XYZ file of C-alpha atoms in Angstrom:
325
model
C -1.653 -11.268 7.665
C -3.862 -13.926 9.149
C -5.300 -12.917 12.493
C -6.126 -16.162 14.307
C -7.757 -17.084 17.583
C -6.381 -14.399 19.864
C -6.016 -10.647 19.963
C -3.755 -9.213 22.626
C -4.358 -5.722 23.967
C -1.300 -4.659 25.915
C -1.253 -2.863 29.245
C -1.771 0.834 28.528
C 0.997 1.827 30.940
C 3.584 0.555 28.462
C 2.484 2.944 25.725
C 1.889 6.377 27.227
C 2.523 9.344 24.941
C 1.073 11.246 22.000
C -1.089 9.792 19.260
C -0.699 9.807 15.479
C -4.140 11.271 14.859
C -7.200 12.448 16.744
C -8.752 9.045 17.312
C -7.676 6.539 19.916
C -8.705 3.137 21.115
C -8.287 2.754 24.860
C -7.465 -0.632 26.344
C -8.855 -0.602 29.886
C -9.123 -4.072 31.388
C -11.264 -6.029 28.982
C -13.148 -2.949 27.768
C -12.388 -1.110 24.510
C -13.248 2.601 24.826
C -12.893 5.284 22.180
C -11.533 8.701 23.107
C -11.342 11.610 20.668
C -8.580 13.801 22.047
C -9.591 17.091 20.458
C -13.335 16.671 20.755
C -14.280 16.050 24.404
C -17.981 16.240 23.599
C -17.651 13.251 21.274
C -16.211 10.887 23.883
C -18.060 7.616 23.732
C -17.970 6.847 27.460
C -17.412 8.958 30.546
C -14.811 6.447 31.805
C -12.328 7.849 29.271
C -12.005 11.110 31.219
C -9.432 9.477 33.528
C -7.345 8.140 30.617
C -7.095 11.078 28.198
C -3.881 11.882 26.295
C -2.694 8.275 26.489
C -1.034 6.870 23.407
C -3.392 4.035 22.573
C -2.685 1.331 20.081
C -4.372 -1.996 19.452
C -1.946 -4.872 19.082
C -3.208 -7.720 16.915
C -1.101 -10.847 17.230
C -1.465 -13.602 14.699
C 0.034 -16.384 16.781
C -2.437 -18.283 18.977
C 0.206 -18.928 21.625
C 0.230 -16.667 24.660
C 3.960 -16.750 25.391
C 5.637 -14.741 28.121
C 4.340 -11.297 27.093
C 1.841 -9.710 29.421
C -1.503 -8.567 28.145
C -5.156 -9.346 27.864
C -6.314 -12.010 25.454
C -9.553 -11.168 23.702
C -11.409 -13.347 21.245
C -11.139 -11.924 17.719
C -14.869 -12.055 17.118
C -15.602 -10.119 20.306
C -12.748 -7.692 19.683
C -13.740 -6.738 16.143
C -17.390 -6.592 17.124
C -16.385 -3.461 19.031
C -13.681 -2.053 16.727
C -15.436 -2.344 13.357
C -18.514 -0.285 14.349
C -16.153 2.453 15.547
C -14.335 2.435 12.200
C -17.709 2.563 10.442
C -18.487 5.759 12.372
C -15.395 7.414 10.924
C -12.855 6.719 13.647
C -9.371 5.350 12.964
C -7.928 2.230 14.589
C -4.172 1.648 14.729
C -3.070 -1.976 14.880
C 0.286 -3.692 15.011
C 1.096 -6.052 12.151
C 2.758 -9.336 13.028
C 3.692 -11.931 10.452
C 5.223 -12.179 6.982
C 2.233 -12.463 4.676
C 2.343 -8.775 3.606
C 6.073 -8.232 3.151
C 7.745 -6.325 1.557
C 5.133 -3.572 1.950
C 3.983 -4.248 5.513
C 6.508 -5.975 7.755
C 6.376 -7.555 11.174
C 6.157 -4.793 13.777
C 4.806 -2.070 11.482
C 1.630 -0.298 12.516
C -1.290 0.057 10.120
C -4.208 2.467 10.285
C -7.661 1.097 9.592
C -10.318 3.434 8.268
C -13.782 3.349 6.813
C -14.171 3.060 3.060
C -17.197 2.248 0.974
C -15.814 1.669 -2.526
C -12.882 -0.701 -2.841
C -10.635 -1.269 -5.864
C -7.963 -3.674 -7.017
C -4.754 -3.155 -5.080
C -6.378 -1.960 -1.848
C -5.122 -3.427 1.426
C -8.183 -4.413 3.434
C -9.255 -6.059 6.657
C -11.546 -8.937 5.716
C -13.718 -11.186 7.867
C -13.429 -14.606 6.258
C -15.088 -16.824 8.833
C -15.938 -16.999 12.525
C -12.954 -15.529 14.370
C -10.728 -15.331 11.283
C -9.660 -11.951 9.958
C -6.905 -11.178 7.438
C -5.167 -7.991 6.345
C -4.430 -8.729 2.677
C -4.535 -7.041 -0.711
C -7.368 -7.179 -3.239
C -6.051 -8.903 -6.371
C -9.380 -9.360 -8.120
C -12.697 -7.582 -7.750
C -15.692 -8.760 -9.735
C -19.236 -7.599 -9.029
C -19.881 -8.674 -5.439
C -16.949 -11.079 -4.997
C -13.338 -10.385 -4.032
C -10.085 -12.347 -4.219
C -7.382 -11.490 -1.688
C -3.716 -12.429 -1.480
C -0.919 -11.526 0.896
C 1.990 -9.749 -0.776
C 4.388 -12.143 0.931
C 2.507 -15.322 0.050
C 3.759 -17.579 -2.741
C 0.368 -19.045 -3.614
C -3.186 -19.264 -2.370
C -5.947 -16.706 -2.343
C -8.888 -15.978 -0.089
C -12.300 -15.478 -1.670
C -15.133 -13.606 -0.029
C -18.094 -11.331 -0.802
C -17.503 -7.586 -0.835
C -19.518 -7.123 2.354
C -16.865 -9.192 4.179
C -14.433 -6.276 3.751
C -14.531 -4.366 7.024
C -11.876 -1.668 6.771
C -9.302 -0.118 4.441
C -5.615 0.383 5.163
C -4.084 3.306 3.270
C -1.379 4.250 5.772
C 1.308 2.416 7.712
C 3.793 3.552 10.323
C 7.243 1.983 10.182
C 9.259 0.873 13.177
C 11.108 4.202 13.174
C 7.825 6.113 13.339
C 7.854 7.133 9.678
C 4.369 7.437 8.227
C 4.013 5.900 4.753
C 1.065 6.188 2.411
C 0.193 2.927 0.657
C -1.834 4.786 -1.959
C 0.786 6.851 -3.809
C 1.642 6.256 -7.464
C 5.144 5.147 -6.438
C 3.668 2.497 -4.146
C 1.216 1.437 -6.856
C 4.055 0.919 -9.349
C 5.989 -1.164 -6.818
C 2.951 -3.279 -5.955
C 2.223 -3.879 -9.644
C 5.844 -4.905 -10.244
C 5.871 -7.178 -7.192
C 2.739 -8.997 -8.342
C 4.144 -9.259 -11.862
C 7.126 -11.113 -10.339
C 5.095 -13.815 -8.618
C 7.264 -16.575 -10.126
C 10.387 -14.874 -8.708
C 8.864 -14.135 -5.308
C 10.248 -17.166 -3.481
C 13.812 -16.334 -4.505
C 13.370 -12.677 -3.599
C 11.947 -13.512 -0.186
C 14.641 -16.090 0.624
C 17.154 -13.295 1.208
C 14.640 -10.652 2.249
C 15.684 -7.314 3.665
C 13.513 -4.223 3.810
C 13.734 -2.979 0.197
C 15.077 0.462 -0.670
C 14.838 2.493 -3.879
C 17.806 0.642 -5.403
C 16.142 -2.727 -4.821
C 13.017 -1.645 -6.698
C 14.971 -0.094 -9.573
C 17.105 -3.228 -9.997
C 14.035 -5.459 -9.857
C 12.336 -3.330 -12.503
C 15.373 -3.480 -14.778
C 15.683 -7.232 -14.363
C 12.032 -7.871 -15.155
C 11.616 -5.549 -18.096
C 14.803 -6.798 -19.776
C 14.022 -10.505 -19.403
C 10.237 -10.829 -19.539
C 8.314 -9.714 -22.640
C 5.032 -10.421 -20.838
C 5.708 -7.519 -18.476
C 4.650 -4.331 -20.195
C 4.502 -0.698 -19.186
C 2.277 2.239 -19.939
C 1.854 5.817 -18.756
C -0.643 6.277 -15.928
C -3.668 8.173 -17.314
C -3.361 10.908 -14.685
C 0.001 12.128 -16.056
C 0.188 14.739 -18.785
C 2.753 17.047 -20.366
C 2.490 20.740 -19.578
C 4.764 23.568 -20.683
C 6.258 25.890 -18.066
C 8.831 28.547 -18.916
C 9.330 27.048 -22.390
C 10.085 23.591 -20.924
C 7.951 20.475 -21.271
C 7.193 18.863 -17.920
C 5.234 15.869 -16.646
C 2.622 16.616 -13.984
C -0.181 14.649 -12.382
C -3.670 15.935 -13.094
C -5.004 14.123 -10.009
C -2.988 16.205 -7.572
C -4.861 19.141 -6.064
C -1.550 20.930 -5.401
C 1.057 20.667 -8.149
C 4.599 20.840 -6.770
C 6.334 23.215 -9.175
C 9.642 22.728 -7.343
C 9.944 19.140 -8.558
C 8.614 19.127 -12.097
C 9.860 16.322 -14.365
C 11.340 18.016 -17.425
C 11.535 16.287 -20.786
C 13.827 16.580 -23.772
C 12.518 16.032 -27.292
C 12.975 12.246 -27.408
C 11.502 11.740 -23.921
C 8.459 13.797 -24.875
C 8.086 11.745 -28.047
C 8.193 8.439 -26.133
C 5.809 9.704 -23.459
C 3.186 10.571 -26.080
C 3.669 7.277 -27.941
C 3.347 5.203 -24.754
C 0.141 6.885 -23.608
C -2.701 4.387 -23.814
C -0.472 1.493 -24.963
C 0.959 -1.486 -23.090
C 4.486 -1.966 -24.385
C 7.416 -4.248 -23.578
C 10.990 -2.929 -23.686
C 11.635 -4.091 -27.255
C 8.505 -2.288 -28.457
C 9.534 0.950 -26.753
C 13.000 0.700 -28.286
C 11.446 -0.011 -31.701
C 9.344 3.173 -31.483
C 12.480 5.198 -30.738
C 14.433 3.613 -33.603
C 11.666 4.427 -36.075
C 11.916 8.111 -35.212
C 15.656 8.601 -34.555
C 18.744 7.388 -36.406
C 20.666 5.829 -33.518
C 22.290 2.480 -32.749
C 19.971 -0.094 -31.177
C 22.272 -0.503 -28.162
C 22.192 3.247 -27.566
C 18.410 3.371 -27.923
C 18.021 0.419 -25.537
C 20.201 1.998 -22.859
C 18.429 5.345 -23.205
C 15.019 3.659 -22.911
C 16.108 1.676 -19.849
C 17.359 4.814 -18.116
C 14.199 6.747 -18.929
C 11.754 3.965 -18.027
C 13.554 3.270 -14.748
C 13.306 6.940 -13.813
C 9.603 7.040 -14.662
C 9.016 3.823 -12.727
C 10.782 5.210 -9.649
C 8.489 8.263 -9.782
C 5.302 6.217 -10.154
C 4.569 7.461 -13.671
C 4.611 3.967 -15.172
C 1.880 1.422 -14.680
C 3.092 -2.200 -14.815
C 0.899 -4.596 -16.768
C 1.187 -8.375 -17.202
C -0.294 -9.794 -20.403
């Protein structure tokens, strides 16, 4: 999402209420003031004492036109000169996304939370300062030494290139229009992002009839891609392992600090066999089916259908990593 020329901070009276976290950005006239609701001693300025408990949100509009909406127009460079140091101190800034460059993962009208982060990785959604007054909220698609390539999830082509020190904030959380808080850093989201970027050639067609995607959309897209494209391969994420509980083999994530034993993913003999064979290998559908046929005496059509069902389930749970070769 390309943030150009203007940043509008709306009248605070329109957005009174509770916050999503402990940190707020107050819009008071043309001043940006930070107020920490639960830590009065940490308030940045005394002026905030008259505005406490307001629901504060920064609205970043990408369009340079002012239009009929009321608000205060602030130059991007001046605006982020205040916001970014606050994020660097550990505070969180909530901004409103406007535009189509990050769909289907961040849509027009969603809110995103910006936070401090020091080590970035491929796949991160970041706020980057590309040039004087130009900021974008895009995803890292390539990270090499001190240089970064960015691309919007909703863009058909074109990348932005910048040094790592141009990355100013990380976005790991968004808030949908219904107020639902969504982590952008789960394994399920990672699998969907990997699949979406593997389908770059199909992106224009997918976006031409775009609606907010649900679980069925992602499962159908996965099935379509893995059946038709041998260059799209899958593997098991390294963090997943098989553990035995009550004489049943189950898949769990070793990265989770709290294992949810109420939703363990149980495996039968053939699923356990495939899981172990796929670990550490990038395989297309035909290769997965071939592994199953070497071990079990079944018809190829049966093996293919069983593999599709199993892989789709693992994809929907974030267990599979999508790789393009």
